[in-house]
mmCIF file of C-alpha atoms in Angstrom:
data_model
loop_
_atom_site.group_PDB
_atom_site.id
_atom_site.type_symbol
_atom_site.label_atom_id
_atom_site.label_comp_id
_atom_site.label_asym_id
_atom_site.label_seq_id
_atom_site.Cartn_x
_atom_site.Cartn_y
_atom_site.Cartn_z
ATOM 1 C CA UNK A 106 130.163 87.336 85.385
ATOM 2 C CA UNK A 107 127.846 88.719 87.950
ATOM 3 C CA UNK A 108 124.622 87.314 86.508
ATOM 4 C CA UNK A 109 126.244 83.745 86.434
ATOM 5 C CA UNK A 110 127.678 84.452 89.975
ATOM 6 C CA UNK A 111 123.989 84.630 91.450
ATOM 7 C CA UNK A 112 122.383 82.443 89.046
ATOM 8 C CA UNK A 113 124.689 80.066 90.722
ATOM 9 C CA UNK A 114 124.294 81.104 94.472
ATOM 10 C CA UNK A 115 120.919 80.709 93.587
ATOM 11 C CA UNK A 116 121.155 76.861 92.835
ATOM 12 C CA UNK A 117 123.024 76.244 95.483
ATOM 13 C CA UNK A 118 121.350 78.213 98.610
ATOM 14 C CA UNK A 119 118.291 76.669 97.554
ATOM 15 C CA UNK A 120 119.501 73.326 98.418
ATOM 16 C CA UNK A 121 119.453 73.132 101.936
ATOM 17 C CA UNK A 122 122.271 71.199 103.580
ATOM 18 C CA UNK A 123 122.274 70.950 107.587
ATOM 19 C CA UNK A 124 125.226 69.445 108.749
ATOM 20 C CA UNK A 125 123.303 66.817 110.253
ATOM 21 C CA UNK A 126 121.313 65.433 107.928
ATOM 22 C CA UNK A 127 123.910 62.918 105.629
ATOM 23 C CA UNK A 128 121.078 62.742 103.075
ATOM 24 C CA UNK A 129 120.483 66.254 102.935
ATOM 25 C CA UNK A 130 124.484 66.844 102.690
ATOM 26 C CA UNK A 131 124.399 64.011 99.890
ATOM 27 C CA UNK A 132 121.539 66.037 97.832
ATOM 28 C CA UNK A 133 123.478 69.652 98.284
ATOM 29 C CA UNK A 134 126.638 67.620 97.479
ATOM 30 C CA UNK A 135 125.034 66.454 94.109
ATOM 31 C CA UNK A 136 123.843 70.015 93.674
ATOM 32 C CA UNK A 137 127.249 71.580 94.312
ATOM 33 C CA UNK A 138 128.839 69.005 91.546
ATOM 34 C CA UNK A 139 126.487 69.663 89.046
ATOM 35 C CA UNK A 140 126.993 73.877 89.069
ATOM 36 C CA UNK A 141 130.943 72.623 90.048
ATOM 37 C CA UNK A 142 131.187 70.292 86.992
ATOM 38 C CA UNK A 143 129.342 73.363 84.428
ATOM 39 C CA UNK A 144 131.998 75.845 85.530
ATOM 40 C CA UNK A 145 135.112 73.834 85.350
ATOM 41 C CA UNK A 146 134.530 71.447 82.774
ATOM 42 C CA UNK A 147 135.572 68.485 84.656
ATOM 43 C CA UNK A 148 133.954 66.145 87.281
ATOM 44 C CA UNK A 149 135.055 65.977 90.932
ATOM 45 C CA UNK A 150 135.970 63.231 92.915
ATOM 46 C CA UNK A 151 132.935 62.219 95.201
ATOM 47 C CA UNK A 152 134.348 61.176 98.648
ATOM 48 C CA UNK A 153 131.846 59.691 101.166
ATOM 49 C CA UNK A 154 133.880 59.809 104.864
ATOM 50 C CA UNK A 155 131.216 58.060 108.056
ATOM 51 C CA UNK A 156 128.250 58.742 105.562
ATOM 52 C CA UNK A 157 129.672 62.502 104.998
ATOM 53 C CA UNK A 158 130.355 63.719 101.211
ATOM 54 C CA UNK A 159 132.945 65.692 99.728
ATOM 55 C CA UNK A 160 134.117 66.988 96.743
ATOM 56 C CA UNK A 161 137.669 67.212 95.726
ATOM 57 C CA UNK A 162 138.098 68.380 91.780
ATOM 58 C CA UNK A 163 141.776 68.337 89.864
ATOM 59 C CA UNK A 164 142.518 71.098 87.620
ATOM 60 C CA UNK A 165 145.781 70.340 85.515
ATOM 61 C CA UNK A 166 148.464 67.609 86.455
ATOM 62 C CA UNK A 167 150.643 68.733 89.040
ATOM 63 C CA UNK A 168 148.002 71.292 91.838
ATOM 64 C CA UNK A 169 149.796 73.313 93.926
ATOM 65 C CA UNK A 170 146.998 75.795 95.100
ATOM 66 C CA UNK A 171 144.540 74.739 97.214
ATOM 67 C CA UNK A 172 140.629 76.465 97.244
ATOM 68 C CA UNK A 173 139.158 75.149 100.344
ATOM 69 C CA UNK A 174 135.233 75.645 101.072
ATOM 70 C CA UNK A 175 132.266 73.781 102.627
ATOM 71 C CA UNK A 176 128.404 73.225 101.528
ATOM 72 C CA UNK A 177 127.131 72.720 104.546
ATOM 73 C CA UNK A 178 125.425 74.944 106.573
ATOM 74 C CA UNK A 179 123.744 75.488 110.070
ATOM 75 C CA UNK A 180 120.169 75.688 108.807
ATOM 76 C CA UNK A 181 117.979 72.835 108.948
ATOM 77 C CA UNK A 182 115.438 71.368 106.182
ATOM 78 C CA UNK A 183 112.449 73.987 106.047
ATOM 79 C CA UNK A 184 114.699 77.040 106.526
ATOM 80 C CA UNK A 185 114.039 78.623 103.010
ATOM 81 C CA UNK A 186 109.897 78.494 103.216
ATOM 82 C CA UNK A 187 110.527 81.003 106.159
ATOM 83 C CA UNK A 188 113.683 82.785 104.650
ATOM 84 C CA UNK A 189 113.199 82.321 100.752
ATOM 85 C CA UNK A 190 116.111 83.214 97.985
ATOM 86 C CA UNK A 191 115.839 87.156 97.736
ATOM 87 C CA UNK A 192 117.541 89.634 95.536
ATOM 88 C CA UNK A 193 116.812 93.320 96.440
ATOM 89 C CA UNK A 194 118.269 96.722 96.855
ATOM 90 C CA UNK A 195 121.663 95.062 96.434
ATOM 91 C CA UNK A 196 121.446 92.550 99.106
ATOM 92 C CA UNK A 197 121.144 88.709 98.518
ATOM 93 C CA UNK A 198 119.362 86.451 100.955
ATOM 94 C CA UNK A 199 118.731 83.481 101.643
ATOM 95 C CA UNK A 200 119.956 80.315 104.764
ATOM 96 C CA UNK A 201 123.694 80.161 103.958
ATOM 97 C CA UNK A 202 124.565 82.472 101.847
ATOM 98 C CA UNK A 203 126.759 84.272 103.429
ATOM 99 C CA UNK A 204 128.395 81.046 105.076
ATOM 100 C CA UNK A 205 129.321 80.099 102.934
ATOM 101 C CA UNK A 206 127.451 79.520 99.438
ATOM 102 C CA UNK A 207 128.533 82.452 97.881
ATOM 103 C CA UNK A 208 131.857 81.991 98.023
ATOM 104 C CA UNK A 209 131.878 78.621 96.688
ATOM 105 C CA UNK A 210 130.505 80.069 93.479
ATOM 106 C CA UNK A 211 132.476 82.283 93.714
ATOM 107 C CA UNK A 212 135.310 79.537 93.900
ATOM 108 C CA UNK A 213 134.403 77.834 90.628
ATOM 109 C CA UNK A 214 134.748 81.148 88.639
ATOM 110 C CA UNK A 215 138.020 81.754 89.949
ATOM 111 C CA UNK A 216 139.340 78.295 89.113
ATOM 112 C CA UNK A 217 137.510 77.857 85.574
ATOM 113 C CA UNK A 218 140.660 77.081 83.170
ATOM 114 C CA UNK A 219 143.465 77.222 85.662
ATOM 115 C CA UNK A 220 145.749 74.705 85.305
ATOM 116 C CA UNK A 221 147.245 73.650 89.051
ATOM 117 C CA UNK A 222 144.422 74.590 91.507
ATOM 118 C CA UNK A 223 142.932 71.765 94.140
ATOM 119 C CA UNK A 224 139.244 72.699 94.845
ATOM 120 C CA UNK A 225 138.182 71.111 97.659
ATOM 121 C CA UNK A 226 134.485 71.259 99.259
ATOM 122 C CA UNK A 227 133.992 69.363 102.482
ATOM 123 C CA UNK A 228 130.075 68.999 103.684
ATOM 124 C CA UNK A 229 130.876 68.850 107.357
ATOM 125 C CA UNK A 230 132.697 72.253 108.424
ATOM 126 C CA UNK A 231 129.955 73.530 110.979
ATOM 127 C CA UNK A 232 130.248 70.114 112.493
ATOM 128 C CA UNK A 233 134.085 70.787 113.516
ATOM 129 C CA UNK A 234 135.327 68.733 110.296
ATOM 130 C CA UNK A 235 135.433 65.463 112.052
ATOM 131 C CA UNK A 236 135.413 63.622 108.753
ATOM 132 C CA UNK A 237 137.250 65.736 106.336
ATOM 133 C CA UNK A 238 140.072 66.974 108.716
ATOM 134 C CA UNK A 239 142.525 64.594 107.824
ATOM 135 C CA UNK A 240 142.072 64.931 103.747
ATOM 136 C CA UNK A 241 142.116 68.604 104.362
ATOM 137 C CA UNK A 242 145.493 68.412 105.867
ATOM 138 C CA UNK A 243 146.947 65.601 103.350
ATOM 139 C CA UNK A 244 145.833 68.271 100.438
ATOM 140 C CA UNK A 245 147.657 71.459 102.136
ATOM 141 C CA UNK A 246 151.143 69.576 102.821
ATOM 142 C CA UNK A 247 150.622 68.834 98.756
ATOM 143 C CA UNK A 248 149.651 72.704 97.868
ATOM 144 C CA UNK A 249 152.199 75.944 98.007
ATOM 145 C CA UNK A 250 149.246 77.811 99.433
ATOM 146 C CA UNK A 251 145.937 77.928 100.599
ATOM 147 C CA UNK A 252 142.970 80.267 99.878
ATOM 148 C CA UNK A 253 139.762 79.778 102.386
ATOM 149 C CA UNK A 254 136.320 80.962 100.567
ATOM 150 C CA UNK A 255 134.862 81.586 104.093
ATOM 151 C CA UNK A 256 133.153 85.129 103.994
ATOM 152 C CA UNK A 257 135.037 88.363 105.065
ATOM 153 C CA UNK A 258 135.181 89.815 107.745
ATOM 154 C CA UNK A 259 133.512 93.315 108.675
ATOM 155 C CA UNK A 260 134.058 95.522 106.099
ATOM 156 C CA UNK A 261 135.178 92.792 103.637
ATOM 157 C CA UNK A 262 138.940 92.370 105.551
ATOM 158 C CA UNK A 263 140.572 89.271 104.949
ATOM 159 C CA UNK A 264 140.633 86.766 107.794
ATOM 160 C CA UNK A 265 144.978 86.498 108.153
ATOM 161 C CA UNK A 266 144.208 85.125 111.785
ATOM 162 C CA UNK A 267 142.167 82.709 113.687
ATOM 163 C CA UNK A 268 142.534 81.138 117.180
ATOM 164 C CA UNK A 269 143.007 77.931 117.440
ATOM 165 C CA UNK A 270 140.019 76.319 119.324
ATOM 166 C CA UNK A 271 140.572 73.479 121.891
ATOM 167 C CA UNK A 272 137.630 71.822 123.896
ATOM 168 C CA UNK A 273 137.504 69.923 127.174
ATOM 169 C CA UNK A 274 135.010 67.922 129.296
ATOM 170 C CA UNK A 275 135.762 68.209 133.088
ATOM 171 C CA UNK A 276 134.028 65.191 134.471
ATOM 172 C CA UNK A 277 133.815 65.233 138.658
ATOM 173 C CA UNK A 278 133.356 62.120 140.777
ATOM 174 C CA UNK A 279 132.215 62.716 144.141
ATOM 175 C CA UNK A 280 129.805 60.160 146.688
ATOM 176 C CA UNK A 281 126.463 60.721 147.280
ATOM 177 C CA UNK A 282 124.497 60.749 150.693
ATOM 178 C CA UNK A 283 121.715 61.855 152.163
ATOM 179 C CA UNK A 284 121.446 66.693 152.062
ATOM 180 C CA UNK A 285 119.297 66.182 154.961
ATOM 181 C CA UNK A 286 120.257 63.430 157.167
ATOM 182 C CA UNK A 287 124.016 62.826 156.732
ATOM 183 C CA UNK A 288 125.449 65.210 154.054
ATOM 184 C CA UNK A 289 128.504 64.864 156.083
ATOM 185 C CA UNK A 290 129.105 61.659 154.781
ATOM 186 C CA UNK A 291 128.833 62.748 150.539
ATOM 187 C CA UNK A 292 131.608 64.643 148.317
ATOM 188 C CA UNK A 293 130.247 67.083 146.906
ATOM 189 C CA UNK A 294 130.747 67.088 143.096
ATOM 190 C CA UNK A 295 128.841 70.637 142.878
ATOM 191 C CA UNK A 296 131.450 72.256 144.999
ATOM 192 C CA UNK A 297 134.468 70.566 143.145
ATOM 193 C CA UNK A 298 133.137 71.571 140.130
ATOM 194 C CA UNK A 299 132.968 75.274 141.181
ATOM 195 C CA UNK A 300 136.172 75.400 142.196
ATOM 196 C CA UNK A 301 137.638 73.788 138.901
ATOM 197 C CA UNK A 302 135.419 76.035 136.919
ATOM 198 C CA UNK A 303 137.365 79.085 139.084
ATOM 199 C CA UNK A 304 140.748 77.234 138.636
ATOM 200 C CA UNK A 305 139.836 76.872 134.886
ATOM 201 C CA UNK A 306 138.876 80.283 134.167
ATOM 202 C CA UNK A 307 141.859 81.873 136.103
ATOM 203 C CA UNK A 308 143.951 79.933 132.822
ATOM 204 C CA UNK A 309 142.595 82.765 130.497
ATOM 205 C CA UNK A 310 145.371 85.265 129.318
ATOM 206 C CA UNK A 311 143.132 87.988 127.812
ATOM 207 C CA UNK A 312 146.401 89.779 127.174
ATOM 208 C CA UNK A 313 148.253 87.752 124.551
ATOM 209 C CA UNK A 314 144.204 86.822 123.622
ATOM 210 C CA UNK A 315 143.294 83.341 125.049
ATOM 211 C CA UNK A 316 140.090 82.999 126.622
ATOM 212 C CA UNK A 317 139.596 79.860 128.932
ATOM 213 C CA UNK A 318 135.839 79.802 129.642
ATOM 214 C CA UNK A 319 133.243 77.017 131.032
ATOM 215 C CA UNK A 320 130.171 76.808 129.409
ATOM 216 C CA UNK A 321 127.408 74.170 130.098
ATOM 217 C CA UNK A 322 127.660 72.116 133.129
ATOM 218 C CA UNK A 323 125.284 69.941 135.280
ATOM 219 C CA UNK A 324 125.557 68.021 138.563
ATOM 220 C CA UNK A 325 123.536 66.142 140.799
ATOM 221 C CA UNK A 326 120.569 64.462 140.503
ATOM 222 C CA UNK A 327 117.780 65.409 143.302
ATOM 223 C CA UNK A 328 117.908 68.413 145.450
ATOM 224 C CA UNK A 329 118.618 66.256 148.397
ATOM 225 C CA UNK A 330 121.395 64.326 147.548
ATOM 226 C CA UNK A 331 124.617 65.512 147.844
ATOM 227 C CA UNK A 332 125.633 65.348 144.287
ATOM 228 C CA UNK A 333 127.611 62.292 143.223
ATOM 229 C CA UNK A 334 128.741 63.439 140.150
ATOM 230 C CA UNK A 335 128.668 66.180 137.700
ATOM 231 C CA UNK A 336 130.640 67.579 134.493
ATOM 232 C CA UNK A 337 131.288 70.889 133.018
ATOM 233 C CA UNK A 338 132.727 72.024 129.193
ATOM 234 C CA UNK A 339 135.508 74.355 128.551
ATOM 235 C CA UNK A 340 136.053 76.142 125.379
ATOM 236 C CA UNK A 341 139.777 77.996 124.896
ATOM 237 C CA UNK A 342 140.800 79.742 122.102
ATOM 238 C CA UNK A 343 144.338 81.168 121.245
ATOM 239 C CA UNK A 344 146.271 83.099 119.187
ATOM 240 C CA UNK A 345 149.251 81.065 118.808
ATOM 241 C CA UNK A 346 150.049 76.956 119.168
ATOM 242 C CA UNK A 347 152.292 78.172 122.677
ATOM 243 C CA UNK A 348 149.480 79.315 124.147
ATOM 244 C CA UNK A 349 147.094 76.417 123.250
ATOM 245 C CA UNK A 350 149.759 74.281 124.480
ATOM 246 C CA UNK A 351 150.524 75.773 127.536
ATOM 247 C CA UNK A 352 146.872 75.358 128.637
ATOM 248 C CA UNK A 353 146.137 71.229 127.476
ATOM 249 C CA UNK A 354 149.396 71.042 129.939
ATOM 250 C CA UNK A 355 147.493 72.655 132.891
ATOM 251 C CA UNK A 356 144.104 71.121 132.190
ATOM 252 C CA UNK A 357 145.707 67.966 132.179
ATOM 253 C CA UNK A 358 147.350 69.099 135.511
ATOM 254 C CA UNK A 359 144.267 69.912 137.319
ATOM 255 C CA UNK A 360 144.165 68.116 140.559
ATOM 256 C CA UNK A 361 140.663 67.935 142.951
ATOM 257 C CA UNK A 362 140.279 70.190 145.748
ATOM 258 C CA UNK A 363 138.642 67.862 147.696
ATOM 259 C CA UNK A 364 139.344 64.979 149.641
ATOM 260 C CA UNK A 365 138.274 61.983 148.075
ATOM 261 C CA UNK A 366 136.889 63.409 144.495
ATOM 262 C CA UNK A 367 138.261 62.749 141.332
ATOM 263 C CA UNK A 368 138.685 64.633 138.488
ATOM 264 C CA UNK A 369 138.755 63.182 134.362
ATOM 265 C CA UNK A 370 139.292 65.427 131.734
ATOM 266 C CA UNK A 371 138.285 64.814 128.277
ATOM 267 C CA UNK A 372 139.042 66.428 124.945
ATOM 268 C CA UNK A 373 141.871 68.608 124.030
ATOM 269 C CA UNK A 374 143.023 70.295 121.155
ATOM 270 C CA UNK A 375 140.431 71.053 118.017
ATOM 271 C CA UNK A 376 142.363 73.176 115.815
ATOM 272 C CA UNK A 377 145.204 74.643 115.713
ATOM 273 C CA UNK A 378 145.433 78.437 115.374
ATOM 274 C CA UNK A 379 145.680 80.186 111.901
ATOM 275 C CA UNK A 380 148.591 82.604 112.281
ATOM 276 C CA UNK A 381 149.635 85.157 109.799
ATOM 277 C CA UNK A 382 151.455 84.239 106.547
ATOM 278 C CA UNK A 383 152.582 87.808 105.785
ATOM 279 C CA UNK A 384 153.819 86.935 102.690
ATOM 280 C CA UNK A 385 150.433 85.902 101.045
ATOM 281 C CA UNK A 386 148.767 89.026 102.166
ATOM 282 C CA UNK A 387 151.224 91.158 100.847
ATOM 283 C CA UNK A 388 150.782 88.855 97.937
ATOM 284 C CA UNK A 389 147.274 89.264 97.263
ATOM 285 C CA UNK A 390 147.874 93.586 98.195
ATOM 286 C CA UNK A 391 150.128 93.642 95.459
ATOM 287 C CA UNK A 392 147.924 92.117 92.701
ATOM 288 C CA UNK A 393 144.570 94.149 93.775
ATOM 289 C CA UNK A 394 147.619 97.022 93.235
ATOM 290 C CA UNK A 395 148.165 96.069 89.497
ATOM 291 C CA UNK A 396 144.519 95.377 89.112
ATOM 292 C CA UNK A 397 143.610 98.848 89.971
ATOM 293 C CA UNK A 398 141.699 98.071 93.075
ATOM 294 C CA UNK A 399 141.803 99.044 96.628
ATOM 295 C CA UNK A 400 144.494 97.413 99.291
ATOM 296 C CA UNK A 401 142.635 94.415 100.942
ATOM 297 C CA UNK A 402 142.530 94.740 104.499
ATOM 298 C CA UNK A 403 142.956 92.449 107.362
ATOM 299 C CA UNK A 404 141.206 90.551 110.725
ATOM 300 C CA UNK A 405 142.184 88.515 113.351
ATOM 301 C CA UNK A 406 139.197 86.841 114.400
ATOM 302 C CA UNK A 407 138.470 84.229 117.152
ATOM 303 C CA UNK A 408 135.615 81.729 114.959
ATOM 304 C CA UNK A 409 137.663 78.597 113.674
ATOM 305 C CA UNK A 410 137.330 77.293 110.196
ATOM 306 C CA UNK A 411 139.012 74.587 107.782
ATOM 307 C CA UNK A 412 141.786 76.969 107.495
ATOM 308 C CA UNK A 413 143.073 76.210 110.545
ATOM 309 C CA UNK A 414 144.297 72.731 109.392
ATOM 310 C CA UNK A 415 145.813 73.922 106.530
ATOM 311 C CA UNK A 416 147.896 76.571 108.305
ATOM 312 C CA UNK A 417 148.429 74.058 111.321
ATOM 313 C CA UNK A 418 150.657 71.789 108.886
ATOM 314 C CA UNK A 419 152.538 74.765 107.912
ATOM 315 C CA UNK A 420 150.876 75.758 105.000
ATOM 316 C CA UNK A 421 150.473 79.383 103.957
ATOM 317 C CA UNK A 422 147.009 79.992 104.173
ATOM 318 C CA UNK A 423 144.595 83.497 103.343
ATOM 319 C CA UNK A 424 140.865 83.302 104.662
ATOM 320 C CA UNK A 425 138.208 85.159 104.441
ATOM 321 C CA UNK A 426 138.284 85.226 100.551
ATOM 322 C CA UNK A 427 134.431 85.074 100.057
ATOM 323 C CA UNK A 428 131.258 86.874 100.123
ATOM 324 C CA UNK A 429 131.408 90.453 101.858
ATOM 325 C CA UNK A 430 127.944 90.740 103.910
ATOM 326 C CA UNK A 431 127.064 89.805 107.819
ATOM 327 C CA UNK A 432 124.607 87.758 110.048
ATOM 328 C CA UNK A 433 126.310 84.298 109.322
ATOM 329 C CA UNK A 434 124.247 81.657 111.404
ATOM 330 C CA UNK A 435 121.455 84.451 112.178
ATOM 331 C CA UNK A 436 118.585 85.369 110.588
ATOM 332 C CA UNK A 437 119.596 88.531 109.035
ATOM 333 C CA UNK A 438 122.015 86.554 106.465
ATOM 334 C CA UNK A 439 123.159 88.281 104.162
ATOM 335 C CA UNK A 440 125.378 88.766 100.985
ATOM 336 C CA UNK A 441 126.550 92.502 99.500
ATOM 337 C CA UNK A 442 126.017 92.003 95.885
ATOM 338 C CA UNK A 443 128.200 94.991 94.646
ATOM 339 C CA UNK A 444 131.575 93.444 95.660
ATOM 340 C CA UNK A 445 130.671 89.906 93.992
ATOM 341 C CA UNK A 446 132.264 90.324 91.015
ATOM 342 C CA UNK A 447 135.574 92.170 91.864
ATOM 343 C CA UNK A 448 136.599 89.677 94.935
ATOM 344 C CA UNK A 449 136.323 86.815 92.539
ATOM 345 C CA UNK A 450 138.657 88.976 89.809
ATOM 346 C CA UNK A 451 141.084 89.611 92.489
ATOM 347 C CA UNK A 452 140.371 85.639 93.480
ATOM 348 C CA UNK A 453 141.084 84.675 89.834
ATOM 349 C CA UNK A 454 144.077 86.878 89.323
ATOM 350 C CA UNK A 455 145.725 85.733 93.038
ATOM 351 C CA UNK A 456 145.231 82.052 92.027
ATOM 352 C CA UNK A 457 147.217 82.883 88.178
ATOM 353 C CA UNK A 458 149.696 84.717 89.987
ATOM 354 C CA UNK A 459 150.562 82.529 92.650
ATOM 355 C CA UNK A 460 150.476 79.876 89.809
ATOM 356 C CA UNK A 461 153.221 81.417 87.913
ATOM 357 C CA UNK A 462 155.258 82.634 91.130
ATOM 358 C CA UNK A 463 154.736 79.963 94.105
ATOM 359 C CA UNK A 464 155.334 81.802 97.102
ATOM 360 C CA UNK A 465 156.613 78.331 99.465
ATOM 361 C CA UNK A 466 160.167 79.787 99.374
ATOM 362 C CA UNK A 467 158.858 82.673 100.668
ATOM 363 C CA UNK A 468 159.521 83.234 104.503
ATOM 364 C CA UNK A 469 155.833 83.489 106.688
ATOM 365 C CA UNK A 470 155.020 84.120 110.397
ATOM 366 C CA UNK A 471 153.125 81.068 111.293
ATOM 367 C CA UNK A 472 155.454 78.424 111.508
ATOM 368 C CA UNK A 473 152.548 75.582 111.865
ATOM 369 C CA UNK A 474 152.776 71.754 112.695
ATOM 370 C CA UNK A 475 154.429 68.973 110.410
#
């Protein structure tokens, strides 16, 4: 298995795919279906969504587990003549193989000959899924579970938790005038927007985990004119939908501390949080049991990925099934060869077993949107 595992990671890493670039993400996307197509035996559904493509295949009549992964990547076109393929000391290189190449090969072996497995391969993940978010939730309220090939986490734990992610533009309106002359007679958008940056940030709840924090902003024009205008962006992430909720209500709320300057907030909600399905992770600890290997450990991590949709409509969802490695986005990418091979057996043999005992009547923590 191994030497068709990275003869296949091979193929695929080497066909760069930037997010950006639709006709680079429509060559990778015929790449990905050819080595796809070899492994299962069957062709999969091309899907072209504002120029993006996907790949959706059908294994057996009736699928009721979902494989979720993307084949795009950060990297853009010229990234392997400065960080070639590589194979050495038992590390694989190369621009996306740890994020997340690998572990769509790593899909396809686990799903060869099962009969009742969705694989689905979007080619616009690092973008925030702006095209594919809506068929990635209509195939998880049709599957008993989902299983994310996103790489591990340190140490090769499963990902059973992800904030949700929610994004916001704070947009200030304030009236310019003369710094020198008359400033008197100018709102100043600068100073609104540093006190709604404070008010912002003081919406943070480090101890249940959210983080409320402005990032880039800009205001003004010349250095003297009272600024007319300016705008700032927020990121938030949360553990749990309360929380995200509870903060789009007071970002919505925010009010200008000024007199006379007005305040429009853009944005909201990106994705929901992943929160724990308990059930599947004791699922997947009891088959690496019977399979002889070691208990699969577990992460609560703050990045987003696809599996955040599928647990936001309530779907039991496991991430963090792929390659086991480090430096995703960076230039120390990298994939631990060793594991390869085992991770896709307990893959494979998670898949057959949730096949023959569908865990949906099974009772899970995250109770997810509908």
């Amino acid at each position: 298995m191994l030497t068709d595992l990275l003869a296949d990671i091979r193929t695929l890493v080497e066909c760069e795919s930037p997010s950006a670039d639709l006709s680079a993400v429509a060559r990778s996307a015929a790449v990905v279906e050819r080595v796809g197509t070899a492994r299962l035996g069957v062709e999969p559904e091309r899907i072209v969504l504002d120029g993006r493509t996907h790949l959706r295949w059908r294994l057996g009549e009736r699928p009721r587990v979902l494989l979720l992964g993307h084949h795009d990547t950060v990297w853009p076109l010229g990234s392997l003549a400065t960080r070639p393929y590589s194979v050495e000391g038992g590390v694989l290189r190369g621009p996306g193989c740890f994020d997340m190449k690998a572990g769509l090969a790593m899909a396809f072996h686990a799903a060869a000959g099962q009969d009742g497995v969705t694989l689905l391969v979007t080619g616009d993940e690092e973008l925030g899924s702006p095209s594919s978010r809506s068929l990635i939730e209509d195939e998880a309220r049709a599957a008993e579970a989902a299983l994310v090939l996103e790489a591990s986490a340190d140490g090769g734990a499963l990902k059973t938790e992800r904030k949700g992610v929610s994004l916001y533009d704070v947009r200030i309106t304030g009236r310019a005038a003369h710094a020198g002359l008359e400033p008197e007679r100018g709102i100043n958008a600068t100073l609104e927007l540093a006190q709604q940056a404070l008010a912002v940030h003081a919406l943070g709840a480090p101890q249940v985990g959210t983080s409320v924090t402005p990032t880039a902003s800009r205001a003004g024009t010349t250095t003297n004119t009272v600024p007319a205008e300016g705008s700032f962006a927020v990121d938030v992430r949360t553990r749990t939908t309360a929380e995200q909720d509870r903060v789009d209500a007071a970002m919505r709320a925010l009010r200008p501390a000024l007199p006379g300057a007005a305040i429009e907030i853009a944005g909201g909600p990106n994705r929901p949080p992943l929160e724990s399905s308990a059930a599947l992770f004791e699922r997947i600890r009891a088959v690496a049991a019977r399979l002889g290997m070691p208990a699969p450990t577990a992460a609560a991590v703050g990045g987003a990925s696809d599996g955040n949709f599928t647990a936001g409509v309530g779907t039991p969802t496991l991430d963090g099934l792929g390659a086991v490695g480090g430096g995703a986005h960076a230039d120390d990418e990298h994939v631990l060869i060793e594991p390869l091979a085992t991770r896709t057996e307990l893959l494979r043999a998670l898949v057959e077993d949730l096949l023959t005992d569908p865990i949906r009547h099974l009772t899970t923590t995250g109770t997810g949107r509908r």
